[in-house]
Amino acid sequence: MARSGVQVSARLITNALRDKEYSYPGVMEFPIEKPFEGFEGMIVVRIEDEGSKFNINAIVPGNGIIREDDPQSPFNCFKRLLKVLSLDEGIADRIVDWIDSDGEARLADSETGARNSVLRSTDEMLLIRGISKEDYNILLPYITVYGTRDNLSININGAEKPVLRCLSAQITDELAQRVIDFRKNNPFQGISDLSKVAGFERDTGLPPGVVTVKGQHFLIRSAADAEGVKRIIEMVLNAGNTGIEYWKEY
């Protein structure tokens, strides 16, 4: 049952993206009661567009140049996300030291145990010294490790308010809410559609190339429950090549 939920969802995503130039919404969840005739049980499937989240690996591009003085750099965008979420901005420095290849500590203990490589999963953050489980739980809905490391890309058709706000210091809570309200009735079908939102017809300081309207990586969580037995499968689908980039069963 759990595998069926994953397979059907993957096919749904692939077919939908083939026919459209955009993807919407950022999250979908639907329960399926009695999925098979004559069989008592339920499947609950949740699909999340990872492209509408912040790729934390992007704060350290492949060339290692972080561009700390550039307010539009992924590093500073991530620091704004931390600020919006009322988290310590030093978390950004700790993640940089975990990812970058040098052994120079940005904070007193931030190179301790550093892997010096990109994060393979978000829960790897729990291994980083100075990042608590509470910090992680607050960040988790808004971050991902999927996408292109050298090009921060956010699907505005699914990005939540904190992610939208982090993209520029000029994007206020009100402006971010206008984006969310607009896409409810008119999903963005192209990047130029953003100018139709009041306040975005002028320059808002968005980093060039960061905005997109179509996701590529999707997290599918299929939870099946029948006759007292429960199984969960989580899978990340790369819809660009219909490949599986992550699979976990429990």
Coordinates of C-alpha atoms in Angstrom, one line a residue:
M1 CA 0.0 0.0 0.0
A2 CA 2.8 2.4 0.9
R3 CA 4.7 1.6 -2.2
S4 CA 1.5 2.1 -4.3
G5 CA 1.1 5.5 -2.8
V6 CA 4.6 6.5 -3.8
Q7 CA 4.3 5.1 -7.3
V8 CA 1.0 6.7 -8.1
S9 CA 2.2 10.1 -6.7
A10 CA 5.4 9.9 -8.7
R11 CA 3.4 9.2 -11.9
L12 CA 1.0 12.1 -11.1
I13 CA 3.9 14.5 -10.6
T14 CA 5.7 13.5 -13.8
N15 CA 2.6 13.7 -15.9
A16 CA 1.6 17.1 -14.5
L17 CA 5.0 18.6 -15.1
R18 CA 5.0 17.3 -18.6
D19 CA 1.9 19.3 -19.5
K20 CA 2.6 22.5 -17.6
E21 CA 5.3 25.2 -17.4
Y22 CA 4.8 25.6 -13.7
S23 CA 4.0 23.6 -10.6
Y24 CA 1.5 24.5 -7.9
P25 CA 1.0 24.2 -4.9
G26 CA 4.0 23.7 -2.7
V27 CA 2.3 21.1 -0.6
M28 CA -0.4 18.5 -1.3
E29 CA -1.8 16.0 1.2
F30 CA -4.7 13.5 0.6
P31 CA -6.0 10.4 2.4
I32 CA -7.2 7.4 0.5
E33 CA -9.5 5.1 2.4
K34 CA -9.9 1.4 1.4
P35 CA -7.4 1.7 -1.5
F36 CA -8.1 -1.8 -2.6
E37 CA -11.5 -3.4 -3.0
G38 CA -12.5 -5.6 0.0
F39 CA -9.5 -4.4 2.0
E40 CA -9.7 -2.3 5.2
G41 CA -6.9 0.3 5.4
M42 CA -5.8 3.8 4.6
I43 CA -3.0 5.6 2.8
V44 CA -2.1 9.2 3.5
V45 CA 0.2 10.7 0.9
R46 CA 2.0 14.1 1.3
I47 CA 3.8 15.7 -1.6
E48 CA 6.2 18.6 -1.0
D49 CA 7.9 20.7 -3.6
E50 CA 11.5 20.8 -2.4
G51 CA 12.1 23.6 -5.0
S52 CA 10.0 25.9 -2.9
K53 CA 12.4 25.6 0.0
F54 CA 15.8 27.1 0.7
N55 CA 18.7 24.8 -0.5
I56 CA 21.2 25.2 2.4
N57 CA 24.0 23.7 0.3
A58 CA 23.8 26.8 -1.9
I59 CA 25.3 29.1 0.8
V60 CA 28.7 27.6 -0.1
P61 CA 28.9 27.3 -4.0
G62 CA 31.3 24.9 -5.6
N63 CA 34.0 27.5 -6.0
G64 CA 33.9 28.3 -2.3
I65 CA 33.3 32.0 -2.8
I66 CA 30.5 33.0 -0.3
R67 CA 30.2 36.7 -1.2
E68 CA 29.5 37.8 2.3
D69 CA 29.5 41.5 1.3
D70 CA 26.7 40.9 -1.3
P71 CA 23.2 41.3 0.3
Q72 CA 21.8 39.2 -2.6
S73 CA 24.2 36.2 -2.0
P74 CA 22.6 32.9 -0.8
F75 CA 24.6 33.2 2.4
N76 CA 23.0 36.5 3.3
C77 CA 19.6 35.3 2.1
F78 CA 19.9 32.4 4.6
K79 CA 20.9 34.8 7.4
R80 CA 17.7 36.7 6.7
L81 CA 15.7 33.5 6.9
L82 CA 17.3 32.8 10.3
K83 CA 16.4 36.3 11.4
V84 CA 12.8 36.0 10.2
L85 CA 12.5 32.8 12.2
S86 CA 14.1 34.4 15.3
L87 CA 17.1 32.0 15.2
D88 CA 20.8 32.7 15.8
E89 CA 22.4 34.0 12.6
G90 CA 25.5 32.2 13.7
I91 CA 23.9 29.0 12.4
A92 CA 24.8 30.2 8.9
D93 CA 28.5 30.3 9.9
R94 CA 28.3 26.8 11.4
I95 CA 26.8 25.4 8.2
V96 CA 29.4 27.1 6.1
D97 CA 32.2 25.4 8.2
W98 CA 30.4 22.0 7.8
I99 CA 30.3 22.4 4.1
D100 CA 33.5 24.3 3.0
S101 CA 36.7 22.5 2.4
D102 CA 39.0 24.6 4.6
G103 CA 39.7 24.0 8.3
E104 CA 39.5 27.7 9.3
A105 CA 36.8 28.1 11.9
R106 CA 34.3 31.0 11.6
L107 CA 33.2 30.5 15.2
A108 CA 35.2 29.1 18.1
D109 CA 34.0 25.5 17.8
S110 CA 32.4 25.5 14.3
E111 CA 35.0 23.3 12.6
T112 CA 34.8 20.6 15.3
G113 CA 33.8 17.4 13.6
A114 CA 33.0 19.2 10.3
R115 CA 32.4 17.0 7.3
N116 CA 33.8 19.5 4.9
S117 CA 31.3 18.5 2.2
V118 CA 27.7 19.2 1.2
L119 CA 24.8 18.0 3.4
R120 CA 23.3 14.8 2.0
S121 CA 20.1 15.2 4.1
T122 CA 18.6 17.9 6.3
D123 CA 18.8 15.8 9.4
E124 CA 22.6 15.8 9.0
M125 CA 22.3 19.3 10.5
L126 CA 21.8 17.7 13.9
L127 CA 25.4 16.6 13.7
I128 CA 26.6 20.2 13.5
R129 CA 27.9 21.6 16.8
G130 CA 25.8 24.5 18.1
I131 CA 22.6 23.6 16.2
S132 CA 20.0 22.3 18.6
K133 CA 17.1 20.0 17.9
E134 CA 14.8 23.0 18.5
D135 CA 16.6 25.1 15.9
Y136 CA 16.4 22.2 13.5
N137 CA 12.7 21.7 14.0
I138 CA 12.0 25.4 13.4
L139 CA 14.1 25.4 10.2
L140 CA 13.0 22.1 8.8
P141 CA 9.8 23.2 7.0
Y142 CA 11.7 25.8 5.0
I143 CA 15.0 24.1 4.0
T144 CA 16.1 21.4 1.6
V145 CA 19.4 19.9 0.4
Y146 CA 18.1 19.3 -3.2
G147 CA 18.7 21.6 -6.2
T148 CA 21.7 23.1 -7.8
R149 CA 24.4 24.2 -5.4
D150 CA 25.7 26.9 -7.6
N151 CA 22.3 28.5 -8.3
L152 CA 19.9 29.2 -5.5
S153 CA 16.4 28.7 -7.0
I154 CA 13.1 29.2 -5.3
N155 CA 9.7 28.2 -6.7
I156 CA 7.4 31.2 -5.8
N157 CA 4.4 29.0 -6.4
G158 CA 5.1 27.1 -3.2
A159 CA 7.5 29.1 -1.1
E160 CA 6.2 29.9 2.4
K161 CA 6.3 33.4 3.8
P162 CA 9.7 33.1 5.6
V163 CA 11.4 31.9 2.4
L164 CA 9.9 34.6 0.3
R165 CA 11.0 37.2 2.9
C166 CA 14.5 36.0 3.0
L167 CA 15.1 36.7 -0.7
S168 CA 15.4 40.4 -0.2
A169 CA 15.5 42.8 2.8
Q170 CA 12.9 44.8 0.8
I171 CA 10.3 42.0 0.9
T172 CA 8.1 42.7 3.9
D173 CA 5.6 40.4 5.6
E174 CA 2.9 42.2 3.7
L175 CA 4.6 41.8 0.3
A176 CA 5.2 38.1 0.9
Q177 CA 1.5 37.7 1.8
R178 CA 0.5 39.3 -1.4
V179 CA 2.5 36.7 -3.3
I180 CA 0.7 33.9 -1.4
D181 CA -2.7 35.5 -1.9
F182 CA -2.1 36.0 -5.6
R183 CA -1.1 32.5 -6.4
K184 CA -4.1 31.0 -4.7
N185 CA -6.3 32.0 -7.6
N186 CA -3.6 32.7 -10.2
P187 CA -0.5 30.4 -10.0
F188 CA 2.5 32.0 -11.5
Q189 CA 2.9 30.6 -15.0
G190 CA 6.1 32.6 -15.7
I191 CA 8.6 34.7 -13.9
S192 CA 7.2 37.9 -15.4
D193 CA 3.9 37.2 -13.7
L194 CA 5.4 38.3 -10.4
S195 CA 5.2 41.9 -11.6
K196 CA 1.4 41.6 -11.5
V197 CA 1.6 41.5 -7.7
A198 CA 1.2 44.9 -6.1
G199 CA 4.7 46.1 -4.9
F200 CA 6.6 43.9 -7.3
E201 CA 6.2 46.1 -10.3
R202 CA 9.2 47.9 -9.0
D203 CA 12.7 46.6 -8.1
T204 CA 12.5 44.7 -4.8
G205 CA 16.1 43.6 -4.7
L206 CA 15.5 40.0 -5.6
P207 CA 18.7 38.2 -6.5
P208 CA 19.0 37.7 -10.3
G209 CA 17.9 34.2 -11.4
V210 CA 16.7 33.1 -8.0
V211 CA 12.9 33.1 -8.8
T212 CA 11.4 30.1 -10.7
V213 CA 7.8 28.9 -11.1
K214 CA 8.4 25.2 -11.5
G215 CA 9.8 22.6 -9.1
Q216 CA 12.0 19.6 -10.0
H217 CA 12.6 17.8 -6.8
F218 CA 9.5 16.5 -4.8
L219 CA 9.4 14.8 -1.5
I220 CA 6.7 12.0 -1.4
R221 CA 5.7 10.6 2.0
S222 CA 3.3 7.7 1.8
A223 CA 2.0 6.3 5.1
A224 CA -0.1 3.1 5.0
D225 CA -2.1 1.7 7.9
A226 CA -4.0 -1.6 7.7
E227 CA -5.0 -4.2 10.3
G228 CA -2.8 -2.6 13.0
V229 CA 0.3 -2.5 10.8
K230 CA 1.8 0.8 9.7
R231 CA 4.5 1.5 7.1
I232 CA 5.9 4.7 5.9
I233 CA 8.0 5.4 2.8
E234 CA 9.7 8.7 2.0
M235 CA 11.1 9.3 -1.4
V236 CA 12.6 12.3 -3.2
L237 CA 11.8 12.3 -6.9
N238 CA 13.9 14.2 -9.4
A239 CA 11.2 14.9 -12.0
G240 CA 13.8 16.2 -14.4
N241 CA 15.1 12.8 -15.1
T242 CA 12.4 10.7 -13.2
G243 CA 15.2 9.5 -10.9
I244 CA 15.0 8.6 -7.2
E245 CA 17.5 10.7 -5.1
Y246 CA 16.4 9.5 -1.7
W247 CA 14.5 6.5 -0.3
K248 CA 13.7 5.5 3.3
E249 CA 11.3 3.0 4.7
Y250 CA 10.2 2.6 8.3

